[in-house]
Amino acid sequence: GEDVEQSLFLSVREGDSSVINCTYTDSSSTYLYWYKQEPGAGLQLLTYIFSNMDMKQDQRLTVLLNKKDKHLSLRIADTQTGDSAIYFCAETSSASKIIFGSGTRLSIRP
Amino acid sequence: DADVTQTPRNRITKTGKRIMLECSQTKGHDRMYWYRQDPGLGLRLIYYSFDVKDINKGEISDGYSVSRQAQAKFSLSLESAIPNQTALYFCATSDQQGNYGYTFGSGTRLTVV
């Protein structure tokens, strides 16, 4: 079945780059997403990438897509304390719904 | 005002009680969704609706029911609450294709004691 997997935790030093990885199973996914959830808040769409793209950059965020390996990554350059959050990877499913991963909690060390 | 508003924000209820969580959206979207979030399990889909006359079960619909009162309103009910329904509940909406992502509400934290 459709599944999205990501590691549960990531700790990085302030100022370093963070890389959050995700694997998905549905090769027919047309869009893949990264959402951010700050404490006490709902999920906010950070960025998305269309399946015919390999890379998308938006300021400090870089999304890389490897369709062959069904691997998606989110790189956050110059990680700041405000980047502390849970990051969810998601894909569109064949039933026109979005399937979410379990989320990666990013914590920032001083 | 928020695009997606959920009420209440927090609720504590007793086992066996009926409870309704409400959601309204101002995006003008046809599609609405209810998710449940548990630590380490991500978001799991409870019910979804692609228009006012369309209601579909998600992966964990047992113990829940929904009502789509209007394009803008989608409520979730727990007919007889049980402790393992303690979770954070999110409502979301999307456009027709659903490809440009969902807009989420701020969530309802429900505790069943």
Coordinates of C-alpha atoms in Angstrom, one line a residue:
Chain A
G1 CA 0.0 0.0 0.0
E2 CA 0.9 3.7 0.0
D3 CA 3.4 4.6 2.7
V4 CA 5.7 7.5 3.5
E5 CA 8.6 6.9 5.9
Q6 CA 10.9 9.4 7.7
S7 CA 13.1 9.2 10.7
L8 CA 11.5 10.5 14.0
F9 CA 14.3 12.8 15.3
L10 CA 17.1 15.1 14.0
S11 CA 19.3 17.3 16.1
V12 CA 21.6 19.9 14.5
R13 CA 23.7 22.8 15.7
E14 CA 22.5 26.3 15.1
G15 CA 24.0 27.6 11.9
D16 CA 24.6 24.2 10.3
S17 CA 22.5 22.7 7.5
S18 CA 19.6 20.3 8.4
V19 CA 18.7 17.5 6.0
I20 CA 15.5 15.7 6.5
N21 CA 14.9 12.6 4.5
C22 CA 11.8 10.7 3.4
T23 CA 11.0 7.7 1.3
Y24 CA 7.6 7.1 -0.4
T25 CA 6.1 4.2 -2.2
D26 CA 3.6 5.5 -4.7
S27 CA 5.5 6.0 -8.0
S28 CA 2.4 7.7 -9.5
S29 CA 2.5 10.6 -7.0
T30 CA 2.3 13.8 -8.9
Y31 CA 3.2 16.1 -6.1
L32 CA 5.3 15.7 -3.0
Y33 CA 5.2 18.1 0.0
W34 CA 7.0 19.3 3.0
Y35 CA 4.9 20.6 5.9
K36 CA 6.1 22.3 9.1
Q37 CA 4.3 22.0 12.5
E38 CA 5.3 24.3 15.2
P39 CA 4.3 23.6 18.8
G40 CA 0.6 24.1 19.4
A41 CA -0.1 24.8 15.8
G42 CA -1.5 23.1 12.7
L43 CA 0.5 22.0 9.8
Q44 CA 1.8 24.7 7.4
L45 CA 2.7 23.9 3.8
L46 CA 6.4 24.8 3.5
T47 CA 7.0 23.8 -0.1
Y48 CA 6.1 21.2 -2.7
I49 CA 7.7 19.8 -5.8
F50 CA 6.1 18.4 -8.9
S51 CA 7.2 14.9 -9.8
N52 CA 8.9 15.9 -13.1
M53 CA 11.3 18.1 -11.2
D54 CA 14.6 17.1 -9.5
M55 CA 15.2 20.1 -7.4
K56 CA 13.4 23.1 -6.1
Q57 CA 15.0 26.0 -4.1
D58 CA 13.3 28.6 -2.1
Q59 CA 15.5 30.9 0.0
R60 CA 17.0 28.6 2.7
L61 CA 15.0 25.6 1.6
T62 CA 16.2 23.1 -1.0
V63 CA 14.1 20.1 -2.0
L64 CA 15.7 17.2 -3.8
L65 CA 13.6 14.5 -5.5
N66 CA 15.0 11.1 -6.7
K67 CA 12.2 9.4 -8.4
K68 CA 14.1 6.3 -9.2
D69 CA 14.8 5.7 -5.5
K70 CA 11.5 7.3 -4.4
H71 CA 13.5 9.5 -2.1
L72 CA 12.7 13.1 -1.1
S73 CA 14.8 15.4 1.0
L74 CA 14.5 18.8 2.6
R75 CA 17.6 20.8 3.3
I76 CA 17.5 23.9 5.5
A77 CA 20.5 26.1 5.2
D78 CA 21.8 28.1 8.2
T79 CA 19.4 26.4 10.6
Q80 CA 18.0 28.8 13.2
T81 CA 16.2 28.2 16.5
G82 CA 12.9 29.2 14.8
D83 CA 13.3 26.2 12.6
S84 CA 12.6 23.9 15.6
A85 CA 9.4 22.0 14.6
I86 CA 8.1 18.7 13.3
Y87 CA 8.5 18.4 9.5
F88 CA 6.1 16.1 7.6
C89 CA 6.8 14.6 4.2
A90 CA 3.7 13.8 2.2
E91 CA 2.7 12.5 -1.2
T92 CA -0.4 12.6 -3.3
S93 CA -2.0 9.2 -3.4
S94 CA -3.7 7.5 -6.3
A95 CA -7.1 8.3 -4.7
S96 CA -6.4 12.1 -4.8
K97 CA -5.6 12.3 -1.1
I98 CA -2.4 13.2 0.6
I99 CA -0.5 10.6 2.6
F100 CA 1.6 11.9 5.4
G101 CA 4.7 10.5 7.0
S102 CA 5.1 10.2 10.8
G103 CA 7.0 13.5 11.0
T104 CA 10.7 14.3 11.9
R105 CA 11.2 16.4 15.0
L106 CA 14.0 18.9 14.4
S107 CA 15.8 20.2 17.4
I108 CA 18.5 22.9 17.4
R109 CA 21.6 22.8 19.6
P110 CA 23.2 26.1 20.5
Chain B
D1 CA -9.5 35.5 10.5
A2 CA -8.0 32.1 9.9
D3 CA -8.8 30.2 6.7
V4 CA -9.7 27.1 8.6
T5 CA -11.2 27.5 12.1
Q6 CA -11.6 24.6 14.5
T7 CA -13.7 24.7 17.7
P8 CA -13.1 24.0 20.5
R9 CA -9.3 24.3 20.8
N10 CA -9.1 22.1 23.8
R11 CA -11.7 19.7 25.3
I12 CA -11.7 17.2 28.2
T13 CA -14.6 14.8 28.2
K14 CA -15.6 11.7 30.0
T15 CA -15.7 8.1 28.7
G16 CA -19.1 7.4 27.0
K17 CA -20.0 11.0 26.3
R18 CA -20.9 12.2 22.8
I19 CA -18.7 15.1 21.5
M20 CA -18.7 17.1 18.4
L21 CA -15.7 18.9 16.9
E22 CA -16.5 21.7 14.5
C23 CA -14.6 23.0 11.5
S24 CA -15.3 25.9 9.1
Q25 CA -13.3 27.3 6.2
T26 CA -13.3 30.5 4.2
K27 CA -11.2 29.2 1.3
G28 CA -14.3 28.4 -0.8
H29 CA -12.9 24.9 -1.3
D30 CA -15.0 21.8 -1.9
R31 CA -12.8 19.3 -0.3
M32 CA -12.5 18.9 3.5
Y33 CA -10.8 16.4 5.7
W34 CA -10.5 15.2 9.3
Y35 CA -7.2 13.9 10.6
R36 CA -6.0 12.5 13.9
Q37 CA -2.4 13.1 15.1
D38 CA -0.8 10.8 17.7
P39 CA 2.9 11.1 18.7
G40 CA 5.1 9.0 16.3
L41 CA 2.2 8.0 14.1
G42 CA 1.9 11.1 12.0
L43 CA -1.5 12.1 10.6
R44 CA -4.2 9.5 10.0
L45 CA -7.2 10.2 7.9
I46 CA -10.6 9.7 9.6
Y47 CA -13.1 11.0 7.1
Y48 CA -13.0 13.1 4.0
S49 CA -15.6 14.9 1.8
F50 CA -15.1 16.0 -1.8
D51 CA -18.3 18.0 -1.8
V52 CA -21.4 18.6 0.2
K53 CA -23.1 15.3 -0.9
D54 CA -19.9 13.2 -0.7
I55 CA -18.6 11.6 2.5
N56 CA -15.9 8.9 2.6
K57 CA -14.3 6.9 5.3
G58 CA -10.6 7.2 5.8
E59 CA -8.2 4.6 7.3
I60 CA -9.5 5.0 11.0
S61 CA -13.2 5.8 10.8
D62 CA -14.5 3.4 13.4
G63 CA -16.0 5.2 16.4
Y64 CA -16.3 8.5 14.5
S65 CA -19.0 10.1 12.3
V66 CA -19.1 13.3 10.3
S67 CA -21.6 15.8 8.9
R68 CA -21.0 18.1 6.0
Q69 CA -23.6 20.8 6.7
A70 CA -22.4 23.2 4.0
Q71 CA -19.5 23.7 1.7
A72 CA -17.8 25.6 4.5
K73 CA -18.6 23.4 7.4
F74 CA -17.5 19.8 8.3
S75 CA -18.0 18.5 11.8
L76 CA -16.6 15.3 13.4
S77 CA -18.5 13.4 16.1
L78 CA -17.4 10.9 18.6
E79 CA -20.6 9.0 19.5
S80 CA -19.3 7.4 22.7
A81 CA -15.8 8.7 23.5
I82 CA -13.2 6.3 24.8
P83 CA -9.7 7.0 26.2
N84 CA -7.8 5.8 23.2
Q85 CA -9.5 8.6 21.2
T86 CA -7.4 11.1 23.2
A87 CA -5.4 12.9 20.4
L88 CA -4.9 16.0 18.5
Y89 CA -7.5 16.4 15.7
F90 CA -7.0 18.5 12.6
C91 CA -9.4 19.7 9.9
A92 CA -8.1 20.6 6.5
T93 CA -9.4 21.8 3.2
S94 CA -8.1 21.7 -0.4
D95 CA -9.1 22.8 -3.8
Q96 CA -10.7 20.5 -6.4
Q97 CA -7.5 18.8 -7.5
G98 CA -6.0 18.8 -4.1
N99 CA -2.6 19.0 -5.7
Y100 CA -1.4 22.3 -4.2
G101 CA -1.5 21.0 -0.7
Y102 CA -4.0 21.3 2.2
T103 CA -4.7 24.2 4.5
F104 CA -5.0 23.0 8.1
G105 CA -6.8 24.4 11.1
S106 CA -4.9 24.9 14.4
G107 CA -6.3 21.6 15.8
T108 CA -8.4 20.5 18.7
R109 CA -6.7 18.7 21.6
L110 CA -9.2 16.2 22.9
T111 CA -8.7 14.3 26.2
V112 CA -11.0 11.5 27.1
V113 CA -10.9 10.5 30.8

